[in-house]
Amino acid sequence: MSGIIERIERESGVEGLAEILAERLNPSDLQSLLIEVTRRRAKKRSPAELLKDFTTSRFFGVARPNRAALLAWEQLALTLCEGRFEPVELSPVTPLGACSVVATVDQDWSIGTTRRGEVVSDPTNVLALEAARLRQGGGDVHLTTSHRVVRPQNYGDGKMLAHFRLFALVSGGRDRGGYGFEAEALGRQVGLLLEAFGQFLAPGTVLRLGYTRTSAPNVDARLEALRGVAEANGAELFEEVGREAAGGYYAGFCFHIFAGDMQLADGGVVDWGAKLTGNGKERMVISGCGVERLLALRG
């Protein structure tokens, strides 16, 4: 327990306050309590306080991307996704724990709400929920979205906004043996990203595709899939050694896409489908790219 919580309990005279709120109250009662607290706090606020917060907080600042370039990217991505991925539009909020329950990230990386939800901090996790839901009807699922997310981490730059746009891809299917589904999904996702980057960025931009795997069999269908799409799109394929995420966040295989030395996309195989459905045969591959970074590179 943090020192701040200890101080609050000491000053309030309620020992175990955090434990009472988190463990003893049922979710509906806690929700009602938090809604009432929020209502009372909002009622006390002045217009001047509202403007001050809007002006000074990195959570509320307005982004000003190049609209023409953003629309060009969105149109290109949607066109390339046709027949390969189903575009969906996400709600701004998702169930509490959407990231921390299935992935190795702290709940502090997301902003919780008073209504048992959280603000979307990673669209791939929400697409994973939708893919797991759709997989109950059978058949492979391939989804995509472009979504503005909010992340409360402080990156040490007070001028950096806490919200930004991510383009995400998620594929869900059943184990085929020999990494068959993973290979097909990786080829589909990485192939689309390389194709999109190649068309969107300036001619002559050097694309590099790095991969990491925790096991190295003589024949790896996942690696062969990456090799195929790298060759088809003129990208350099290389092995990234010692990337810890391969055996932590990802389930044994992950990749990066670079333009020169700038990272554009990140993705890999995850075990979220198996966790969400309770079926060990479920397989899932995810990837995403930061759109603002892509727009800045295009200039």
CSV table of C-alpha atoms in Angstrom, one decimal:
chain,number,residue,atom,x,y,z
A,1,MET,CA,0.0,0.0,0.0
A,2,SER,CA,1.3,3.4,-0.9
A,3,GLY,CA,2.3,6.1,1.6
A,4,ILE,CA,-0.5,8.3,0.3
A,5,ILE,CA,-3.2,5.7,1.1
A,6,GLU,CA,-1.7,5.2,4.5
A,7,ARG,CA,-1.9,9.0,5.2
A,8,ILE,CA,-5.5,9.2,4.0
A,9,GLU,CA,-6.5,6.3,6.3
A,10,ARG,CA,-4.6,7.9,9.2
A,11,GLU,CA,-6.1,11.3,8.7
A,12,SER,CA,-9.6,10.0,8.1
A,13,GLY,CA,-9.5,7.8,11.1
A,14,VAL,CA,-10.8,4.9,9.1
A,15,GLU,CA,-8.3,2.0,9.3
A,16,GLY,CA,-8.5,-0.2,6.2
A,17,LEU,CA,-10.4,2.3,4.2
A,18,ALA,CA,-8.9,1.1,0.9
A,19,GLU,CA,-9.7,-2.5,1.7
A,20,ILE,CA,-13.3,-1.6,2.7
A,21,LEU,CA,-13.9,0.1,-0.6
A,22,ALA,CA,-12.1,-2.4,-2.8
A,23,GLU,CA,-13.1,-5.7,-1.1
A,24,ARG,CA,-16.1,-5.3,1.2
A,25,LEU,CA,-18.5,-3.1,-0.9
A,26,ASN,CA,-20.2,-4.9,-3.7
A,27,PRO,CA,-19.5,-3.3,-7.2
A,28,SER,CA,-22.9,-1.6,-7.4
A,29,ASP,CA,-22.6,0.1,-4.0
A,30,LEU,CA,-19.1,1.3,-4.8
A,31,GLN,CA,-20.3,2.6,-8.1
A,32,SER,CA,-23.1,4.5,-6.4
A,33,LEU,CA,-20.7,5.9,-3.8
A,34,LEU,CA,-18.2,7.1,-6.4
A,35,ILE,CA,-20.9,8.7,-8.6
A,36,GLU,CA,-22.2,10.7,-5.6
A,37,VAL,CA,-18.6,11.8,-4.6
A,38,THR,CA,-18.0,12.9,-8.2
A,39,ARG,CA,-21.3,14.8,-8.4
A,40,ARG,CA,-20.5,16.7,-5.1
A,41,ARG,CA,-17.0,17.6,-6.3
A,42,ALA,CA,-18.3,18.8,-9.7
A,43,LYS,CA,-21.0,20.9,-8.0
A,44,LYS,CA,-18.3,22.8,-6.1
A,45,ARG,CA,-16.2,23.7,-9.1
A,46,SER,CA,-16.0,27.2,-10.6
A,47,PRO,CA,-15.7,28.1,-14.3
A,48,ALA,CA,-12.3,29.5,-13.6
A,49,GLU,CA,-11.1,26.2,-12.1
A,50,LEU,CA,-12.5,24.4,-15.1
A,51,LEU,CA,-10.6,26.6,-17.6
A,52,LYS,CA,-7.4,26.4,-15.5
A,53,ASP,CA,-7.5,22.6,-15.6
A,54,PHE,CA,-8.2,22.6,-19.3
A,55,THR,CA,-5.3,24.9,-19.9
A,56,THR,CA,-2.7,23.3,-17.7
A,57,SER,CA,-3.3,19.5,-17.7
A,58,ARG,CA,-1.7,17.3,-20.4
A,59,PHE,CA,-4.9,15.1,-20.3
A,60,PHE,CA,-7.1,17.8,-21.8
A,61,GLY,CA,-4.9,19.6,-24.3
A,62,VAL,CA,-6.0,19.8,-27.9
A,63,ALA,CA,-4.0,18.0,-30.5
A,64,ARG,CA,-3.5,19.6,-33.9
A,65,PRO,CA,-2.4,16.9,-36.4
A,66,ASN,CA,-2.1,17.6,-40.1
A,67,ARG,CA,-5.7,16.9,-41.0
A,68,ALA,CA,-5.0,16.3,-44.7
A,69,ALA,CA,-2.2,13.8,-43.9
A,70,LEU,CA,-4.4,12.1,-41.2
A,71,LEU,CA,-7.3,11.7,-43.6
A,72,ALA,CA,-5.0,10.4,-46.3
A,73,TRP,CA,-3.6,7.7,-43.9
A,74,GLU,CA,-7.1,6.7,-42.7
A,75,GLN,CA,-8.3,6.4,-46.3
A,76,LEU,CA,-5.3,4.4,-47.4
A,77,ALA,CA,-5.5,2.1,-44.3
A,78,LEU,CA,-9.2,1.4,-44.9
A,79,THR,CA,-8.7,0.7,-48.6
A,80,LEU,CA,-5.9,-1.8,-47.9
A,81,CYS,CA,-7.9,-3.4,-45.1
A,82,GLU,CA,-10.8,-4.2,-47.5
A,83,GLY,CA,-11.2,-8.0,-47.7
A,84,ARG,CA,-8.5,-8.5,-45.1
A,85,PHE,CA,-9.8,-6.9,-41.9
A,86,GLU,CA,-13.2,-5.7,-40.7
A,87,PRO,CA,-13.1,-2.0,-39.6
A,88,VAL,CA,-14.9,-1.3,-36.3
A,89,GLU,CA,-15.4,1.8,-34.2
A,90,LEU,CA,-14.8,1.4,-30.5
A,91,SER,CA,-16.5,3.0,-27.5
A,92,PRO,CA,-14.3,5.6,-25.7
A,93,VAL,CA,-14.6,3.3,-22.6
A,94,THR,CA,-14.2,-0.4,-22.0
A,95,PRO,CA,-14.6,-2.8,-19.0
A,96,LEU,CA,-12.3,-2.2,-16.0
A,97,GLY,CA,-9.1,-4.3,-16.4
A,98,ALA,CA,-9.3,-4.6,-20.2
A,99,CYS,CA,-5.5,-4.4,-20.3
A,100,SER,CA,-4.2,-5.5,-16.9
A,101,VAL,CA,-6.3,-8.6,-16.6
A,102,VAL,CA,-4.9,-10.3,-19.7
A,103,ALA,CA,-1.6,-8.5,-20.4
A,104,THR,CA,1.4,-7.8,-18.2
A,105,VAL,CA,0.7,-4.1,-17.6
A,106,ASP,CA,-0.3,-2.3,-14.4
A,107,GLN,CA,-3.8,-1.0,-14.0
A,108,ASP,CA,-2.2,2.4,-13.3
A,109,TRP,CA,-1.6,2.6,-17.1
A,110,SER,CA,-5.4,3.1,-17.6
A,111,ILE,CA,-7.8,5.7,-16.3
A,112,GLY,CA,-10.6,4.1,-14.4
A,113,THR,CA,-14.2,5.4,-14.3
A,114,THR,CA,-16.8,5.5,-11.6
A,115,ARG,CA,-19.0,3.1,-13.6
A,116,ARG,CA,-16.8,-0.1,-13.5
A,117,GLY,CA,-15.0,0.8,-16.7
A,118,GLU,CA,-11.9,2.5,-17.9
A,119,VAL,CA,-10.9,4.9,-20.7
A,120,VAL,CA,-9.4,3.0,-23.6
A,121,SER,CA,-5.7,3.0,-23.3
A,122,ASP,CA,-4.9,0.4,-26.0
A,123,PRO,CA,-7.4,-0.5,-28.8
A,124,THR,CA,-5.8,-3.9,-29.3
A,125,ASN,CA,-7.1,-5.1,-26.0
A,126,VAL,CA,-10.6,-4.0,-26.8
A,127,LEU,CA,-10.4,-5.6,-30.3
A,128,ALA,CA,-9.2,-8.7,-28.5
A,129,LEU,CA,-12.5,-8.7,-26.4
A,130,GLU,CA,-14.5,-8.4,-29.6
A,131,ALA,CA,-12.5,-11.0,-31.4
A,132,ALA,CA,-13.0,-13.4,-28.4
A,133,ARG,CA,-16.8,-12.7,-28.5
A,134,LEU,CA,-17.0,-13.3,-32.3
A,135,ARG,CA,-14.9,-16.5,-32.1
A,136,GLN,CA,-17.6,-18.2,-30.1
A,137,GLY,CA,-19.5,-18.4,-33.4
A,138,GLY,CA,-16.5,-20.1,-35.1
A,139,GLY,CA,-14.4,-18.9,-37.9
A,140,ASP,CA,-11.2,-16.8,-38.0
A,141,VAL,CA,-11.7,-13.1,-37.0
A,142,HIS,CA,-9.6,-10.2,-38.3
A,143,LEU,CA,-10.4,-6.7,-36.9
A,144,THR,CA,-9.0,-3.2,-37.2
A,145,THR,CA,-9.7,0.2,-35.8
A,146,SER,CA,-8.2,3.7,-35.5
A,147,HIS,CA,-8.8,5.1,-32.0
A,148,ARG,CA,-7.6,8.0,-29.9
A,149,VAL,CA,-6.4,6.6,-26.5
A,150,VAL,CA,-5.5,8.2,-23.2
A,151,ARG,CA,-2.5,6.9,-21.1
A,152,PRO,CA,-1.7,8.5,-17.7
A,153,GLN,CA,2.0,7.5,-17.6
A,154,ASN,CA,4.3,10.5,-17.3
A,155,TYR,CA,7.0,10.3,-19.9
A,156,GLY,CA,9.0,13.1,-18.4
A,157,ASP,CA,7.9,15.7,-21.0
A,158,GLY,CA,5.3,18.0,-19.5
A,159,LYS,CA,4.4,19.3,-23.0
A,160,MET,CA,3.6,15.8,-24.3
A,161,LEU,CA,-0.2,15.1,-24.4
A,162,ALA,CA,-1.6,12.1,-22.6
A,163,HIS,CA,-3.8,11.2,-25.6
A,164,PHE,CA,-2.8,10.1,-29.1
A,165,ARG,CA,-4.2,8.0,-32.0
A,166,LEU,CA,-3.3,4.3,-32.5
A,167,PHE,CA,-4.1,2.2,-35.6
A,168,ALA,CA,-4.6,-1.4,-34.4
A,169,LEU,CA,-5.0,-4.9,-35.9
A,170,VAL,CA,-6.2,-8.1,-34.1
A,171,SER,CA,-6.6,-11.6,-35.5
A,172,GLY,CA,-8.2,-14.5,-33.6
A,173,GLY,CA,-8.5,-18.2,-34.6
A,174,ARG,CA,-7.9,-21.8,-33.6
A,175,ASP,CA,-4.6,-23.6,-33.3
A,176,ARG,CA,-3.7,-25.4,-36.5
A,177,GLY,CA,-0.5,-26.9,-35.3
A,178,GLY,CA,3.0,-25.9,-36.4
A,179,TYR,CA,2.1,-22.2,-35.7
A,180,GLY,CA,-0.2,-22.3,-38.7
A,181,PHE,CA,-2.7,-19.7,-37.6
A,182,GLU,CA,0.0,-17.4,-36.1
A,183,ALA,CA,2.0,-17.5,-39.3
A,184,GLU,CA,-1.0,-16.6,-41.4
A,185,ALA,CA,-2.1,-13.8,-39.1
A,186,LEU,CA,1.4,-12.4,-38.8
A,187,GLY,CA,1.8,-12.4,-42.6
A,188,ARG,CA,-1.6,-10.7,-43.0
A,189,GLN,CA,-0.9,-8.0,-40.4
A,190,VAL,CA,2.7,-7.3,-41.2
A,191,GLY,CA,2.1,-7.4,-44.9
A,192,LEU,CA,-0.7,-4.8,-44.6
A,193,LEU,CA,1.5,-2.5,-42.4
A,194,LEU,CA,4.5,-2.7,-44.7
A,195,GLU,CA,2.3,-2.1,-47.8
A,196,ALA,CA,0.6,0.9,-46.1
A,197,PHE,CA,3.9,2.4,-44.9
A,198,GLY,CA,5.5,2.0,-48.3
A,199,GLN,CA,2.7,3.8,-50.0
A,200,PHE,CA,2.2,6.5,-47.3
A,201,LEU,CA,5.8,7.6,-46.6
A,202,ALA,CA,8.1,9.4,-49.0
A,203,PRO,CA,9.6,7.3,-51.8
A,204,GLY,CA,12.9,5.8,-50.8
A,205,THR,CA,12.0,5.4,-47.1
A,206,VAL,CA,13.9,2.3,-45.8
A,207,LEU,CA,11.6,-0.1,-44.0
A,208,ARG,CA,13.1,-2.6,-41.5
A,209,LEU,CA,11.3,-5.5,-39.9
A,210,GLY,CA,12.8,-6.9,-36.7
A,211,TYR,CA,11.6,-10.0,-35.0
A,212,THR,CA,12.2,-11.8,-31.6
A,213,ARG,CA,11.3,-15.3,-30.6
A,214,THR,CA,12.0,-17.2,-27.4
A,215,SER,CA,12.4,-20.6,-29.1
A,216,ALA,CA,14.2,-21.2,-32.4
A,217,PRO,CA,13.1,-24.4,-34.1
A,218,ASN,CA,14.8,-25.3,-37.4
A,219,VAL,CA,11.7,-24.5,-39.3
A,220,ASP,CA,9.4,-21.7,-38.0
A,221,ALA,CA,6.3,-20.9,-40.0
A,222,ARG,CA,6.0,-17.5,-38.3
A,223,LEU,CA,9.5,-16.4,-39.4
A,224,GLU,CA,8.9,-17.7,-42.9
A,225,ALA,CA,5.7,-15.6,-43.1
A,226,LEU,CA,7.6,-12.5,-42.1
A,227,ARG,CA,10.4,-13.3,-44.6
A,228,GLY,CA,7.8,-13.6,-47.3
A,229,VAL,CA,6.1,-10.2,-46.7
A,230,ALA,CA,9.4,-8.5,-46.1
A,231,GLU,CA,10.7,-9.6,-49.5
A,232,ALA,CA,7.4,-8.7,-51.2
A,233,ASN,CA,7.6,-5.1,-49.8
A,234,GLY,CA,11.3,-4.5,-50.1
A,235,ALA,CA,11.9,-4.4,-46.3
A,236,GLU,CA,15.0,-5.5,-44.5
A,237,LEU,CA,14.4,-8.5,-42.1
A,238,PHE,CA,16.6,-8.9,-39.1
A,239,GLU,CA,16.6,-10.5,-35.6
A,240,GLU,CA,16.2,-8.4,-32.5
A,241,VAL,CA,18.1,-10.1,-29.7
A,242,GLY,CA,17.2,-9.9,-26.1
A,243,ARG,CA,13.8,-8.2,-26.3
A,244,GLU,CA,12.2,-9.1,-23.0
A,245,ALA,CA,8.6,-8.5,-24.3
A,246,ALA,CA,8.9,-11.6,-26.4
A,247,GLY,CA,8.5,-13.8,-23.4
A,248,GLY,CA,6.5,-11.4,-21.2
A,249,TYR,CA,3.9,-9.3,-22.9
A,250,TYR,CA,4.0,-11.5,-26.0
A,251,ALA,CA,3.7,-15.3,-26.2
A,252,GLY,CA,7.1,-16.2,-27.6
A,253,PHE,CA,7.1,-14.2,-30.9
A,254,CYS,CA,7.0,-10.5,-31.6
A,255,PHE,CA,8.1,-7.9,-34.1
A,256,HIS,CA,8.9,-4.2,-34.7
A,257,ILE,CA,8.7,-2.2,-38.0
A,258,PHE,CA,11.1,0.7,-38.4
A,259,ALA,CA,11.5,3.5,-40.9
A,260,GLY,CA,15.3,3.8,-40.7
A,261,ASP,CA,15.8,3.9,-36.9
A,262,MET,CA,12.3,5.2,-36.0
A,263,GLN,CA,9.9,2.6,-34.7
A,264,LEU,CA,6.5,2.7,-36.4
A,265,ALA,CA,4.7,-0.5,-35.4
A,266,ASP,CA,4.8,-3.2,-32.7
A,267,GLY,CA,3.1,-6.5,-32.5
A,268,GLY,CA,3.2,-10.2,-32.0
A,269,VAL,CA,1.5,-13.4,-30.7
A,270,VAL,CA,-0.4,-13.1,-27.4
A,271,ASP,CA,-2.3,-15.6,-25.3
A,272,TRP,CA,-5.3,-13.3,-24.7
A,273,GLY,CA,-7.7,-15.4,-26.7
A,274,ALA,CA,-7.0,-18.4,-24.6
A,275,LYS,CA,-7.4,-16.4,-21.4
A,276,LEU,CA,-10.6,-14.7,-22.4
A,277,THR,CA,-12.3,-17.9,-23.6
A,278,GLY,CA,-10.8,-20.4,-21.3
A,279,ASN,CA,-9.8,-22.5,-24.4
A,280,GLY,CA,-6.2,-23.3,-24.7
A,281,LYS,CA,-6.6,-23.9,-28.4
A,282,GLU,CA,-7.4,-20.2,-29.1
A,283,ARG,CA,-4.7,-18.2,-30.8
A,284,MET,CA,-4.4,-14.4,-31.2
A,285,VAL,CA,-2.0,-12.0,-33.0
A,286,ILE,CA,-2.0,-8.2,-32.4
A,287,SER,CA,-0.2,-5.2,-33.8
A,288,GLY,CA,-0.5,-1.4,-33.7
A,289,CYS,CA,1.2,1.8,-34.9
A,290,GLY,CA,1.2,5.4,-33.5
A,291,VAL,CA,-0.4,7.5,-36.1
A,292,GLU,CA,1.0,10.9,-35.0
A,293,ARG,CA,4.5,9.5,-35.3
A,294,LEU,CA,3.7,8.3,-38.8
A,295,LEU,CA,2.3,11.7,-39.8
A,296,ALA,CA,5.4,13.4,-38.4
A,297,LEU,CA,7.7,11.1,-40.4
A,298,ARG,CA,5.8,11.9,-43.5
A,299,GLY,CA,6.2,15.6,-42.8
